[in-house]
Each structure stands twice: as structure tokens, then as C-alpha cells.
Coordinates of C-alpha atoms in Angstrom, one line a residue:
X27 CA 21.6 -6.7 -98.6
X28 CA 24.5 -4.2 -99.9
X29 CA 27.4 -4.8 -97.3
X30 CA 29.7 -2.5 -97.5
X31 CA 34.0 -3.4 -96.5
X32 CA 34.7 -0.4 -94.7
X33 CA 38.3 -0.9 -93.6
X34 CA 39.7 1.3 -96.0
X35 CA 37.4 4.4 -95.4
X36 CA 39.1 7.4 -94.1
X37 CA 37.8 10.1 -91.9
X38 CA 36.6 14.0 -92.5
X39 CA 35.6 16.3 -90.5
X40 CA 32.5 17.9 -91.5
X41 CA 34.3 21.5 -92.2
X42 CA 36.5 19.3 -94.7
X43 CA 33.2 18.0 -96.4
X44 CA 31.8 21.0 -96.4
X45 CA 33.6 24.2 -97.9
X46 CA 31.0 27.3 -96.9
X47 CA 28.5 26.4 -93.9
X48 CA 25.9 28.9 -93.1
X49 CA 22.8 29.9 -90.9
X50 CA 19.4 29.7 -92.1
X51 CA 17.4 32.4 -92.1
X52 CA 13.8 32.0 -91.7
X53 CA 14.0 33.8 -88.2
X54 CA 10.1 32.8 -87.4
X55 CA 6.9 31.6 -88.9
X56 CA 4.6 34.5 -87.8
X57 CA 7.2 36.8 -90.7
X58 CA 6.0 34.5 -93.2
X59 CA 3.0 34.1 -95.0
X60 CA 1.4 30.6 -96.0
X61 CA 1.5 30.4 -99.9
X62 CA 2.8 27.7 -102.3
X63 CA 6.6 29.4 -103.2
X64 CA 9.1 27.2 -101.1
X65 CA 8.9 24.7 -98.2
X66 CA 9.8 25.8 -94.9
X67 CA 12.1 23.2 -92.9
X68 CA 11.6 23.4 -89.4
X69 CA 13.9 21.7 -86.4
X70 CA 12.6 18.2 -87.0
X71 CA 13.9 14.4 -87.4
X72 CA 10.4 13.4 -89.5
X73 CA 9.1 14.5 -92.9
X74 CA 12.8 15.6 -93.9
X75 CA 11.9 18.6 -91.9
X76 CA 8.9 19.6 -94.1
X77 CA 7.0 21.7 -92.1
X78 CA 4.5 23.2 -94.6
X79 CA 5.0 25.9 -97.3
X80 CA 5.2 29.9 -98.0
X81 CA 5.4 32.5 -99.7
X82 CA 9.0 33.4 -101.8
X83 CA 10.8 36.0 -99.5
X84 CA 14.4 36.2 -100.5
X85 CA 15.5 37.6 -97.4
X86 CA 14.6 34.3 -95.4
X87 CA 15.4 31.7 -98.9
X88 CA 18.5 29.3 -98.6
X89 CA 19.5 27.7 -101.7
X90 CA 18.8 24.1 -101.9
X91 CA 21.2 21.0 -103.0
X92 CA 22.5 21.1 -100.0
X93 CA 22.7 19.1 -96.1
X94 CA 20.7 20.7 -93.8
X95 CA 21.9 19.8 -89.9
X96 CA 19.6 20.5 -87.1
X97 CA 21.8 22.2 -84.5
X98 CA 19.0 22.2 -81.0
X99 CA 15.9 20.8 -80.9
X100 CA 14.6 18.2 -78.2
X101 CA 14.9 14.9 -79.7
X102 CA 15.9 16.1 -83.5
X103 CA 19.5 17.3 -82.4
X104 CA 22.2 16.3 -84.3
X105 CA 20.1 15.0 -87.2
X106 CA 20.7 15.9 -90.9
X107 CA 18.2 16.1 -93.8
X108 CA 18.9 16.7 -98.0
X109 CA 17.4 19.9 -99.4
X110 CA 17.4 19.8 -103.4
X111 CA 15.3 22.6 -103.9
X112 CA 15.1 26.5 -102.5
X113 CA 13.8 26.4 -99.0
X114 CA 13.3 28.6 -95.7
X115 CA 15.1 27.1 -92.6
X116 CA 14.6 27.9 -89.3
X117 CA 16.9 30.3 -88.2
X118 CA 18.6 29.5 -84.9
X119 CA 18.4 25.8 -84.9
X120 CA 19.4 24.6 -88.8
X121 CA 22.5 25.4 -90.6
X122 CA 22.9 24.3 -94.2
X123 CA 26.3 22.9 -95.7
X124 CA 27.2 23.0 -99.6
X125 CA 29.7 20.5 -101.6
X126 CA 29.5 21.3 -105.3
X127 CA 30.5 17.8 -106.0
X128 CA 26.9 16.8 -103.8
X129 CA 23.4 15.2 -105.4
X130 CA 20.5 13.9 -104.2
X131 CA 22.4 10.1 -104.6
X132 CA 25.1 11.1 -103.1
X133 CA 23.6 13.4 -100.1
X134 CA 22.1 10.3 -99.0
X135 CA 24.6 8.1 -98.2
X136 CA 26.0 10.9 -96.2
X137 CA 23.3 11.3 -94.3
X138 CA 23.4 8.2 -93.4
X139 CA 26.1 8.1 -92.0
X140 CA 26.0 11.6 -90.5
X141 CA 22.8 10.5 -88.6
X142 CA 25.0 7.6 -86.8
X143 CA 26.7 10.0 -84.9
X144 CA 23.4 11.8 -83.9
X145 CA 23.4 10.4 -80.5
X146 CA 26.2 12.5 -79.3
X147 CA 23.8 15.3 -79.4
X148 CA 20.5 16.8 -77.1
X149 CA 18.9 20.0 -76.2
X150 CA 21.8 20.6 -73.8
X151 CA 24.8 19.7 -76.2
X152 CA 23.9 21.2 -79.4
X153 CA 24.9 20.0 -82.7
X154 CA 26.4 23.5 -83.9
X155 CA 29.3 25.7 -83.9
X156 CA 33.2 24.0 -83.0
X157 CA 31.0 20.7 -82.4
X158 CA 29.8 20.2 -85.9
X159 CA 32.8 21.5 -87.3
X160 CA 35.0 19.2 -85.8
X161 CA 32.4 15.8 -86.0
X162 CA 34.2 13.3 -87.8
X163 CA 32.6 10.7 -89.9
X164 CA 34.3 7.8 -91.7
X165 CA 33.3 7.9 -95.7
X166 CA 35.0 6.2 -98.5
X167 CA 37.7 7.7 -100.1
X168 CA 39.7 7.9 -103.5
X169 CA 43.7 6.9 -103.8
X170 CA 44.3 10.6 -103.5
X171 CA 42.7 10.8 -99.9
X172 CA 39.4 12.8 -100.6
X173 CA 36.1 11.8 -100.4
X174 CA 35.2 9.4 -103.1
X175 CA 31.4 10.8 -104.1
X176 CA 31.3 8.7 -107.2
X177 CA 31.4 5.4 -105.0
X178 CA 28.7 6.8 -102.7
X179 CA 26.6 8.2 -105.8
X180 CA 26.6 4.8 -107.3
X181 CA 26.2 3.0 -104.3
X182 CA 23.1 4.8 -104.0
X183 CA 21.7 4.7 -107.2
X184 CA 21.9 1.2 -107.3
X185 CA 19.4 0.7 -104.0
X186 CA 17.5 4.2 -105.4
X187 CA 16.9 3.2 -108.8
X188 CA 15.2 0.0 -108.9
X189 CA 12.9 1.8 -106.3
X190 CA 12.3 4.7 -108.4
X191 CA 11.0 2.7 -111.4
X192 CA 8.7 0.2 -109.4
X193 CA 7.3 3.8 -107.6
X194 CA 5.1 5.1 -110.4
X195 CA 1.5 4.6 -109.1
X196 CA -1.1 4.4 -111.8
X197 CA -3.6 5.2 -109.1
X198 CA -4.9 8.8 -109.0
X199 CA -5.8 10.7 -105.4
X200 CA -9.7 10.4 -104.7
X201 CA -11.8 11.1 -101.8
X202 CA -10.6 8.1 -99.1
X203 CA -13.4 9.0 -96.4
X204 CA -14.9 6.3 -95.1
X205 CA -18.4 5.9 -93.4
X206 CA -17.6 3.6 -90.2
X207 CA -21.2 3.7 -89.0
X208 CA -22.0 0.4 -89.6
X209 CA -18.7 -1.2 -88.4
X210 CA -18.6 -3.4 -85.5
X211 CA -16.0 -4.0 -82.8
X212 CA -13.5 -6.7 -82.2
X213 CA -10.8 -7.3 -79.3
X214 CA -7.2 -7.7 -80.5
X215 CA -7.6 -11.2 -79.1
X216 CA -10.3 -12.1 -81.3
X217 CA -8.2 -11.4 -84.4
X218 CA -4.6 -12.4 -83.3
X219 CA -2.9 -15.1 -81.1
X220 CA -0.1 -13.1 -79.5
X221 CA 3.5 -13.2 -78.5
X222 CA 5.9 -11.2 -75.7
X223 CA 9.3 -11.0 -77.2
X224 CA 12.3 -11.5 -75.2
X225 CA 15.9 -10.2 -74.7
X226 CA 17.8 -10.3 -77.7
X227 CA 21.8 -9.9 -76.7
X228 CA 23.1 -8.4 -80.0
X229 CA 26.9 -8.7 -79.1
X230 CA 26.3 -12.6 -79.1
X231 CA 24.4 -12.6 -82.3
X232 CA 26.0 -12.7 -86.4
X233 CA 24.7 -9.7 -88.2
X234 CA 22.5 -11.2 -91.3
X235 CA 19.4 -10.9 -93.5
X236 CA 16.3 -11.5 -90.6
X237 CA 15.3 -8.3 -89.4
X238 CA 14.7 -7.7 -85.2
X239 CA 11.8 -5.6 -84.6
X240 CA 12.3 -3.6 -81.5
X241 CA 10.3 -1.0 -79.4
X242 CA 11.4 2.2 -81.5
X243 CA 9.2 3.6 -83.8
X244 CA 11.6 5.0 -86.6
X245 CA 12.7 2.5 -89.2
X246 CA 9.3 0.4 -88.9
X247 CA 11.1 -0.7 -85.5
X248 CA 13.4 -2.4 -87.4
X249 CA 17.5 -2.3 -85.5
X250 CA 19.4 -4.5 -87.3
X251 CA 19.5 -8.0 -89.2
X252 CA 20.6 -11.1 -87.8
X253 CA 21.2 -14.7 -88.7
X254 CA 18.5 -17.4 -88.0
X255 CA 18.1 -18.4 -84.2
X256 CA 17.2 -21.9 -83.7
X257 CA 15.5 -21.1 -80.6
X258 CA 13.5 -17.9 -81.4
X259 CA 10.3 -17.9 -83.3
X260 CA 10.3 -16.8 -86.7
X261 CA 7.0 -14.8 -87.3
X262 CA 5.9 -14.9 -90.7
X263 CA 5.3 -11.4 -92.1
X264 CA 2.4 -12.0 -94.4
X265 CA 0.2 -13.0 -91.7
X266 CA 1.9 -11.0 -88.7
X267 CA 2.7 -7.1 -87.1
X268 CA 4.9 -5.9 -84.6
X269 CA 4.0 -4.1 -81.7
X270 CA 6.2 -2.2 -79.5
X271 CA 3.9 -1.9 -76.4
X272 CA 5.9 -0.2 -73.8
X273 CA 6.9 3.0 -73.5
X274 CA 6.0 3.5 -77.4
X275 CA 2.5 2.0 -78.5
X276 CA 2.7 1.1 -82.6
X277 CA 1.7 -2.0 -85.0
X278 CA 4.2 -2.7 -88.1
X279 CA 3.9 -4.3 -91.0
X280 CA 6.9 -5.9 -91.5
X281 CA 8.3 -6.6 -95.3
X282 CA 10.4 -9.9 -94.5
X283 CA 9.7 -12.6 -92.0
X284 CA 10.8 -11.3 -88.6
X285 CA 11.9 -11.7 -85.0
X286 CA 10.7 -9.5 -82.1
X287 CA 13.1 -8.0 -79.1
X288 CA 12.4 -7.1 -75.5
X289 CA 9.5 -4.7 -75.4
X290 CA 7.8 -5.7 -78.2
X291 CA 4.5 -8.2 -79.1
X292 CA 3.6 -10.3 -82.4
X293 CA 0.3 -10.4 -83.3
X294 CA 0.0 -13.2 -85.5
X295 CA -3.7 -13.3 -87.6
X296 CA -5.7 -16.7 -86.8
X297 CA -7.3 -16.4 -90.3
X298 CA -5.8 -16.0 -93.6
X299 CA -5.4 -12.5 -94.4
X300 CA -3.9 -10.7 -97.0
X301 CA -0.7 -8.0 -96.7
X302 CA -3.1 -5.3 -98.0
X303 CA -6.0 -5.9 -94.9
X304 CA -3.0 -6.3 -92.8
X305 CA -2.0 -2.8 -93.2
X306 CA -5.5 -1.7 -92.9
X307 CA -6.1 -3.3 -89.5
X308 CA -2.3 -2.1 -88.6
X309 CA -4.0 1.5 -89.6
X310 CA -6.9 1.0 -87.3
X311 CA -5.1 0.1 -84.3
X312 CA -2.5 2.8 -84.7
X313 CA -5.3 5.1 -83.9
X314 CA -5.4 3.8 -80.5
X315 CA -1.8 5.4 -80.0
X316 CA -3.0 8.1 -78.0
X317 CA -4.8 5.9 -74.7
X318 CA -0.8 4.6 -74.6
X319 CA 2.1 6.8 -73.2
X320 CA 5.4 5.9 -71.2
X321 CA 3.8 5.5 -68.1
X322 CA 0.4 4.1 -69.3
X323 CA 1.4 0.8 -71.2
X324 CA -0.4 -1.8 -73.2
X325 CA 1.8 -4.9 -72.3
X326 CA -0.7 -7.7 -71.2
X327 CA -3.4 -5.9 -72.0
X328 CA -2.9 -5.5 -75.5
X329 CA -5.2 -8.7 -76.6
X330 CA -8.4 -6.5 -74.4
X331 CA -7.9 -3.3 -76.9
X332 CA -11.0 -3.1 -79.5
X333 CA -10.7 -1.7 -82.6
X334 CA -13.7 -1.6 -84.9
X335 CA -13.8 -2.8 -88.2
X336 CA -15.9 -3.0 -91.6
X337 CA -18.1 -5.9 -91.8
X338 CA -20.4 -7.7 -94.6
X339 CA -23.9 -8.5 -94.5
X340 CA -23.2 -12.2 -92.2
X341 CA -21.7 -9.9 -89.6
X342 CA -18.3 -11.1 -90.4
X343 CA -15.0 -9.0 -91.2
X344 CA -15.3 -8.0 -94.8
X345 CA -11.4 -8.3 -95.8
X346 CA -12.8 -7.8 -99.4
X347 CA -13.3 -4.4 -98.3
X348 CA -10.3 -3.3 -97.2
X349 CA -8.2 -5.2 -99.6
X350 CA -10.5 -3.1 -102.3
X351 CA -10.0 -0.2 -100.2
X352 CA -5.7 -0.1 -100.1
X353 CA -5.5 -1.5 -103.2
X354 CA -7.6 2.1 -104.9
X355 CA -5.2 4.6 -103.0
X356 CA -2.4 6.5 -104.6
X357 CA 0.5 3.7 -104.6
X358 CA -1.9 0.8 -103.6
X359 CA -1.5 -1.0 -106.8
X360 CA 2.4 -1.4 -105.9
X361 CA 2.0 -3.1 -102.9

């Protein structure tokens, strides 16, 4: 894990960090037409905004290497995003901000840390006008008291990089449709001994290199890192998902051996399995997402939910197929 000694950072405002702030100016999507020219980037915390793409209008265009902040929008206000390229933003709700010393290394880290100040904002107190102007973040800084974007460029680049190079699939896209006819269904219970996670008091807990999986759904429900907990059991992430089963209903594959928080089940396989059939039968019971909302959880209930899944001529679960199956999608063969 890259820590990072912060107790020399300095902070900006964002009007110091950014020299010309403007509006967007894609005013609606029923003025544009679909086409394959530039993406439009809507008021919206997932897909970096991406929110389809249209025809080249230079009347609604923004240029791109810049931070684009989302200034209302329930649930995505006061979130930031990185635009490289030439885009269309939704006028009214984005605003984009331009640094000529900004990339796409660099434009990460401050998003980062932009997005920790996210919570001060909602519908009703919108991320725009005095409020962004004045938002101060703390950022790393040279002897001369600016902003030190080398640091944060290579700070980045050394997580990005080794990424990049183990990212080039040598799988090509193919038709992934599936006949499920013949599948057969299986209760949660039958695959998976499960466990109810308990209260996790962060302010008494070291901050180290064991990931807690909570009830949120962004960052794969992962909150934070902590040290090992004698008392706490480690689930091993090979063989085991998170679930956050109340008020959010999702399975996670987790990448390092975990521990679970309040509102939140392990489902630990009772047969060996592999990571790939793990994130197939993760798939299969995210599609049961829907039957689940805030006031309609799966808590005790969870071990009763039936999925169905392939099976091989004896009738029993054919993890050959779905290991065959991940493994021949676009990125498979770097998992």
C-alpha cells in the first residue's frame, strides 16, 4: 500500500487550482443527435459520467483535459470526474475546470481527493458557484507554496503504470449469450456456509493492509484497511464474497483475504472453487438485486435465495463451464 506523510501538504481553494472555470453547455439531450463524434457526460457519480455518445455540435463541445465537477444531482453532488478528450456536458449541473499544468496522472490524484469532500454536498446544497470556489482541499506542495503536480503525477503513475501493462487482453469481444435452458437451481445455502458480520468500531482500530467490506456498493464495499483482529474471522477471498444485505443487496469478489462490517454476510463456498467461477456465481446472484430494496431486505433470508446455474451431464455444477466461460471474455485471461 502507497502511504502517503501528509503533514506538510498545504491547502488551495479550488479557484487557486483552477485558473478559468466554466459551464457546460450541452443544455439537453433531445438538441442532440445520437452519433459517434463525442461522449456526452451527464450528472452522474458512475461510468465517469459517460452517458452515451453524439453527434459533433460545437455550440454544446467543452474541451477536454480537464476536471469536470458535478454541481446538483441527487446522490452525485459534489463529485468530480477527469475528461481527456472533447465532450458535451450537461449544462446546468456540470462545470469544467482547466490547469494547463493537468494530465490524466495527475487529474487523478486530485480527484481523489476532491471526492473526500463530496459529502458536504446534496440536491439541496449544491456543489457550484461561491461553494466550489471557495472548497479547500489539502494537496502537496513545492518549497515555493504551489501545488506540486510533478509529486502527484508520479505518485500516480507509479500505481497506473504497472496496471496499464498487465491490462492488455489478448482476448477479442465474441458473442457471450448464453442458453440457460438446461440450468438447474440451487439455494445460496446449498453452495455457501454463511456468516453475519458485526460492528466494526474504526476509531479503536490501526489502519493497515486487511480490507473491511461494508454495506456500500462503490469501491467493491471495500472502506478502509485495517490491521489483523485476533478475534474477527478472516475470510479467505479465493473461496469467499461479500454481501451487503441490508438496505443495498450485492455479492463481491474481494481481491485480498477480508473482514466483513455491520450489515454485511460472507458466503464462504463448501467446495473448492476457483476465483473465475466465483465471479461467475457473484454474476448470477447480482441479478437477484432487483427482489431487494431498503425496506425489503435479504438478511436471514439470504441462504433461501435460488440462483440457477449451468450443470454437466451427472446433474452436478459444471465449474468447468464457467471457468471456460470467464476465462474467453475480453480481459478474462488476466484474471
Amino acid at each position: 500500500m502507497n502511504k502517503l506523510d501528509t503533514s506538510k501538504w498545504k491547502y488551495f481553494e479550488v479557484s487557486e487550482l483552477f485558473k478559468r472555470i466554466e459551464a457546460t453547455k450541452g443544455s439537453t439531450t433531445d438538441e442532440l443527435i445520437h452519433g459517434n463524434g463525442v461522449p456526452y457526460i451527464a450528472a452522474k457519480k458512475d461510468d465517469n459520467g459517460f452517458d452515451g455518445m453524439y453527434e459533433y455540435d460545437s455550440s454544446f463541445v467543452s474541451e477536454g483535459n480537464c476536471i469536470v465537477f458535478i454541481n446538483i444531482g441527487e446522490g452525485s453532488a459534489g463529485y468530480s470526474l477527469y475528461q481527456d478528450k472533447l465532450f458535451i456536458g450537461m449544462n446546468g449541473k456540470t462545470t469544467c475546470g482547466y490547469n494547463e499544468n493537468l494530465n490524466k496522472y495527475n487529474a487523478l490524484f486530485l480527484v481523489t481527493i476532491l471526492d473526500k469532500e463530496r459529502y458536504r454536498y446534496s440536491y439541496g446544497r449544491s456543489y457550484s458557484g461561491e461553494r466550489l470556489l471557495k472548497t479547500k482541499i489539502k494537496l502537496p506542495s513545492t518549497s515555493t507554496g504551489f501545488p506540486d503536480w510533478d509529486f502527484m503525477e508520479n505518485f500516480v503513475k507509479n500505481i497506473y503504470e504497472p496496471i496499464e501493462k498487465r491490462s492488455i487482453t489478448k482476448n477479442g469481444f465474441q458473442n457471450t449469450d448464453i442458453d440457460t435452458k438446461k440450468w438447474k437451481p440451487f439455494r445460496l445455502e446449498q453452495l455457501f456456509d454463511i456468516y453475519t458480520g458485526g460492528d466494526f468500531i474504526l476509531q479503536e482500530s490501526e489502519i493497515g493492509d486487511i480490507p473491511l467490506a461494508t454495506h456500500s456498493i462503490e469501491n467493491n464495499s471495500i472502506s478502509t484497511f485495517v490491521n489483523k483482529e485476533n478475534n474477527r474471522k478472516l475470510f479467505n477471498s479465493n473461496i469467499s464474497l461479500s454481501v451487503s444485505d441490508r438496505g443495498n443487496f450485492k455479492t463481491f469478489v474481494q481481491d485480498k483475504d477480508f473482514y466483513i462490517g455491520t450489515r454485511v454476510k460472507a458466503l464462504e463456498c463448501k467446495v473448492n472453487i476457483s476465483k473465475k467461477s466465483l465471479l461467475f456465481i457473484s454474476t448470477v446472484i447480482n441479478k437477484e438485486e432487483f427482489r431487494f430494496t431498503y425496506g425489503r431486505n435479504a438478511t436471514e433470508n439470504i441462504g433461501k435465495i435460488t440462483i440457477k446455474l449451468p450443470v454437466n451431464e451427472k446433474g452436478q455444477i459444471d465449474f468447468q463451464f464457467m471457468d471456460t466461460y470467464i476465462e474467453n471474455l475480453p480481459n478474462g485471461d488476466l484474471i
